[in-house]
Amino acid sequence: MKIKQIIIMLVSGVLVLMVFATEITLSNNNPNESEKVSVVVKHSDLYKDANERIVLKSVPSEYWHQNIYLMADKITWMDFENFAVQVGDMGGMIYHFPNWYHGKYEPKLFDEDVSGDKFDDLIIVLNNDKASAGKPRKEVHVLNFIKGQGYEEAKVEPIQKTKTHINSNVTLRKHGKFVTIRIGDVKYTTDISKYNYPNPREPFVISYELIDYSFSNGQLIGIVPLYVLQETTSGGLIGYLILEYTWDGIEYVVKQLNFREYNFQDEQFLFP
């Protein structure tokens, strides 16, 4: 009996070894399967080369699905790329804008009805110093809300077209302490002596690099600062050209130009 038991045990051991050897052979013949088992993926390894993703601006709402977020990749402490606009906390609607860029100045995010259809549109103001040969210039991006479809990026007339419009319709003249601004048939006169600028003189500077954007009665407006040169290194601010944008069904175009005199106490427009 003992000899028989020993033989059975030996046979069983050989069978176990054969099965084990077979498993090793199968594992070696399936490198993909062995790789899955042997490689341990760490969460930090997946993103070690990725830029930091942050929320730059947000518009809160009492409803979680209506919160709006402006997100981008942080390239340096002041440069951001690879933008996305998210509507809702669950990320159900994300709009990706890889060609947008921002630097230097603080971005802006608004939800206002600027197309006149009673639905709020999204307006994003970014500083793009790549678009004007290294000179910082703010750009406005408008996402029109279309009922039944969602948001769609709308065209805004290019800054070069705006410059041509201004150059064709605006003239500036200085007579002593008075500056006259003509916009078409409308004439504005302002006394610049109250600003106490040292030796203010022509020529005038229309600073497109510092253009900003805001809203007035649901209308998108651009604000372009106007300076008179002086003896110091910078010009003296005397007022603003107010650009009133109108949605014509194709793009937002400047339909109306106005002048607004600079007021020290006017906090809506703050320019250096």
XYZ file of C-alpha atoms in Angstrom:
272
model
C 0.000 0.000 0.000
C 2.748 2.401 0.896
C 4.519 1.839 -2.424
C 1.238 2.348 -4.288
C 0.546 5.610 -2.420
C 4.054 6.848 -3.171
C 3.562 6.125 -6.888
C 0.223 7.974 -6.908
C 1.799 10.978 -5.180
C 4.673 11.046 -7.652
C 2.302 10.926 -10.621
C 0.159 13.709 -9.129
C 3.252 15.848 -8.615
C 4.346 15.387 -12.200
C 0.885 16.367 -13.440
C 0.946 19.527 -11.319
C 4.355 20.452 -12.679
C 3.140 19.879 -16.249
C 0.111 22.116 -15.719
C 2.279 24.846 -14.169
C 4.724 24.644 -17.055
C 1.858 24.909 -19.528
C 0.571 28.089 -17.848
C 4.038 29.617 -18.034
C 4.269 28.768 -21.747
C 0.828 30.238 -22.468
C 1.719 33.400 -20.573
C 4.937 33.806 -22.514
C 3.098 33.281 -25.798
C 0.688 36.151 -24.957
C 2.935 39.154 -24.286
C 0.003 41.546 -24.278
C -1.668 39.708 -21.454
C 1.520 39.516 -19.415
C 2.107 43.246 -20.006
C -1.332 44.075 -18.650
C -0.553 42.179 -15.485
C 2.979 43.443 -14.940
C 2.546 47.188 -15.708
C 1.146 49.301 -12.899
C -0.158 52.635 -14.188
C 0.026 55.518 -11.769
C -2.455 58.404 -12.118
C 0.337 60.952 -11.856
C 2.264 59.278 -14.717
C -0.598 59.913 -17.149
C -0.428 63.681 -16.658
C 3.184 64.329 -15.741
C 3.811 66.025 -19.124
C 0.408 67.730 -19.363
C -0.172 71.427 -18.659
C -2.198 72.418 -15.638
C -5.901 72.703 -16.464
C -7.598 75.534 -14.585
C -10.833 77.511 -14.490
C -10.063 81.123 -15.417
C -13.544 82.583 -15.075
C -17.031 81.426 -14.197
C -20.592 82.728 -14.226
C -22.544 81.166 -11.340
C -26.213 80.258 -11.483
C -28.746 79.026 -8.961
C -29.120 75.955 -11.199
C -26.117 73.593 -11.441
C -26.756 72.861 -15.111
C -26.508 76.576 -15.986
C -23.160 77.348 -14.337
C -20.650 78.519 -16.956
C -16.889 77.938 -16.841
C -14.015 79.255 -18.947
C -11.146 76.751 -18.771
C -7.673 76.598 -20.310
C -4.236 75.027 -20.040
C -1.760 77.103 -18.056
C 1.435 77.382 -20.120
C 3.248 79.930 -17.939
C 2.100 82.150 -15.097
C 0.468 84.481 -17.638
C -0.062 82.407 -20.811
C -3.066 80.170 -21.448
C -4.030 78.021 -24.424
C -6.395 75.202 -25.427
C -9.567 76.884 -24.202
C -12.926 75.315 -23.476
C -16.246 76.754 -22.349
C -18.319 74.400 -20.217
C -22.011 74.866 -19.475
C -23.198 72.882 -16.467
C -21.296 71.177 -13.657
C -21.447 67.702 -15.212
C -19.603 68.690 -18.367
C -22.525 67.803 -20.592
C -21.859 70.639 -23.018
C -18.214 71.549 -23.590
C -17.070 73.814 -26.400
C -13.427 73.446 -27.338
C -11.442 76.308 -28.871
C -7.835 75.161 -29.394
C -6.849 78.275 -31.365
C -7.775 80.752 -28.653
C -4.869 82.269 -26.727
C -4.631 84.532 -23.693
C -1.869 86.399 -21.890
C -1.075 89.409 -19.695
C -4.516 90.947 -18.974
C -7.314 89.335 -16.998
C -9.891 87.530 -19.175
C -13.610 88.262 -19.024
C -16.679 86.050 -19.282
C -20.255 87.316 -19.592
C -23.674 85.927 -20.422
C -25.765 88.625 -22.068
C -28.286 88.753 -24.878
C -26.313 90.677 -27.501
C -27.969 89.141 -30.562
C -31.423 90.471 -29.620
C -33.256 87.121 -29.634
C -34.100 87.097 -25.876
C -31.608 84.281 -25.197
C -28.356 84.926 -23.338
C -25.195 84.609 -25.422
C -21.692 83.984 -24.067
C -19.027 86.657 -24.484
C -15.368 85.948 -23.793
C -12.712 88.687 -23.839
C -9.108 87.503 -24.157
C -5.788 89.253 -24.597
C -3.986 87.939 -27.653
C -0.510 89.425 -27.975
C 0.299 86.812 -30.634
C -2.216 88.322 -33.040
C -0.586 91.752 -33.368
C 3.159 91.228 -33.583
C 3.736 91.119 -29.850
C 1.501 94.103 -29.030
C -1.157 93.077 -26.492
C -4.644 93.413 -27.947
C -7.924 92.244 -26.525
C -10.138 90.044 -28.660
C -13.836 89.415 -28.183
C -15.417 86.031 -28.897
C -19.193 85.672 -28.990
C -21.052 82.360 -28.689
C -24.602 82.945 -29.889
C -27.279 80.776 -28.317
C -29.489 79.228 -30.992
C -32.706 77.691 -29.719
C -32.814 73.953 -30.292
C -29.133 73.820 -31.278
C -27.117 75.289 -28.420
C -24.170 77.675 -28.737
C -22.355 78.543 -31.928
C -19.366 80.873 -32.276
C -20.331 83.985 -34.215
C -18.105 86.158 -36.359
C -17.011 89.568 -35.096
C -15.680 92.052 -37.628
C -11.848 91.988 -37.650
C -9.977 94.829 -35.986
C -8.524 95.947 -39.334
C -12.046 96.557 -40.661
C -12.823 98.520 -37.487
C -9.706 100.664 -37.959
C -10.701 101.432 -41.543
C -14.183 102.410 -40.365
C -12.747 104.755 -37.719
C -10.166 106.312 -40.034
C -12.895 107.027 -42.576
C -15.345 108.580 -40.132
C -13.334 110.222 -37.340
C -11.267 113.411 -37.460
C -9.532 115.088 -34.518
C -8.282 118.660 -34.217
C -6.712 120.602 -31.353
C -7.235 124.366 -30.968
C -5.424 125.616 -27.898
C -6.977 123.913 -24.898
C -9.908 122.514 -26.889
C -10.029 119.290 -28.855
C -12.690 118.753 -31.508
C -13.742 115.243 -32.454
C -15.888 114.831 -35.545
C -17.642 111.536 -36.196
C -19.483 111.865 -39.475
C -21.752 114.879 -39.074
C -21.587 114.859 -35.254
C -19.169 117.220 -33.499
C -17.795 116.843 -29.961
C -15.684 119.475 -28.197
C -13.792 118.897 -24.958
C -11.640 121.201 -22.824
C -8.506 119.204 -21.995
C -6.951 121.892 -19.755
C -8.764 120.328 -16.757
C -6.489 117.297 -16.999
C -3.351 119.394 -16.420
C -1.291 117.448 -18.958
C 2.122 119.064 -19.593
C 2.188 120.613 -23.076
C -0.517 118.490 -24.714
C -0.191 118.549 -28.485
C -0.969 116.705 -31.680
C -0.795 114.076 -33.061
C -3.494 112.054 -31.361
C -3.215 108.385 -30.536
C -6.125 105.994 -30.949
C -4.944 103.036 -28.878
C -6.286 99.896 -30.533
C -3.941 97.809 -28.378
C -5.976 98.770 -25.290
C -9.418 98.234 -26.781
C -11.844 96.746 -24.263
C -15.390 95.404 -24.424
C -18.504 95.873 -22.322
C -22.302 96.075 -22.577
C -24.867 98.820 -22.677
C -28.587 98.029 -22.701
C -27.893 94.542 -24.003
C -25.638 95.819 -26.767
C -22.031 94.771 -27.242
C -19.734 97.807 -27.228
C -16.037 98.295 -27.821
C -14.145 101.002 -25.945
C -11.069 102.498 -27.644
C -9.046 104.998 -25.550
C -8.035 108.273 -27.178
C -4.849 110.102 -26.119
C -3.202 113.430 -26.827
C 0.591 113.428 -26.832
C 2.517 115.367 -24.199
C 6.056 115.925 -22.943
C 6.019 112.831 -20.752
C 6.675 109.365 -22.109
C 2.980 108.494 -22.353
C -0.011 110.256 -23.844
C -2.751 111.912 -21.855
C -6.144 110.194 -21.910
C -8.895 112.549 -23.063
C -11.768 110.194 -23.890
C -13.017 107.078 -25.626
C -14.423 106.087 -28.965
C -17.481 103.956 -28.226
C -18.095 101.268 -30.853
C -21.639 99.908 -30.938
C -21.776 96.410 -32.417
C -24.907 95.072 -34.113
C -25.650 91.491 -35.130
C -26.576 91.549 -38.820
C -27.267 87.828 -39.097
C -23.770 87.068 -40.336
C -21.394 88.855 -37.981
C -21.199 91.544 -35.307
C -20.332 94.792 -37.072
C -19.711 98.325 -35.839
C -22.762 100.322 -36.910
C -22.399 103.360 -34.674
C -19.462 105.434 -33.383
C -19.673 107.859 -30.462
C -17.248 109.842 -28.307
C -17.251 109.816 -24.516
C -15.189 112.345 -22.595
C -12.783 111.025 -19.977
C -13.998 111.458 -16.402
C -11.745 110.753 -13.418
C -14.675 109.308 -11.506
C -15.892 107.022 -14.271
C -15.027 103.528 -13.048
C -16.479 101.776 -16.084
C -13.451 102.643 -18.188
C -10.078 102.249 -16.533
C -7.052 102.652 -18.773
C -3.451 103.576 -17.920
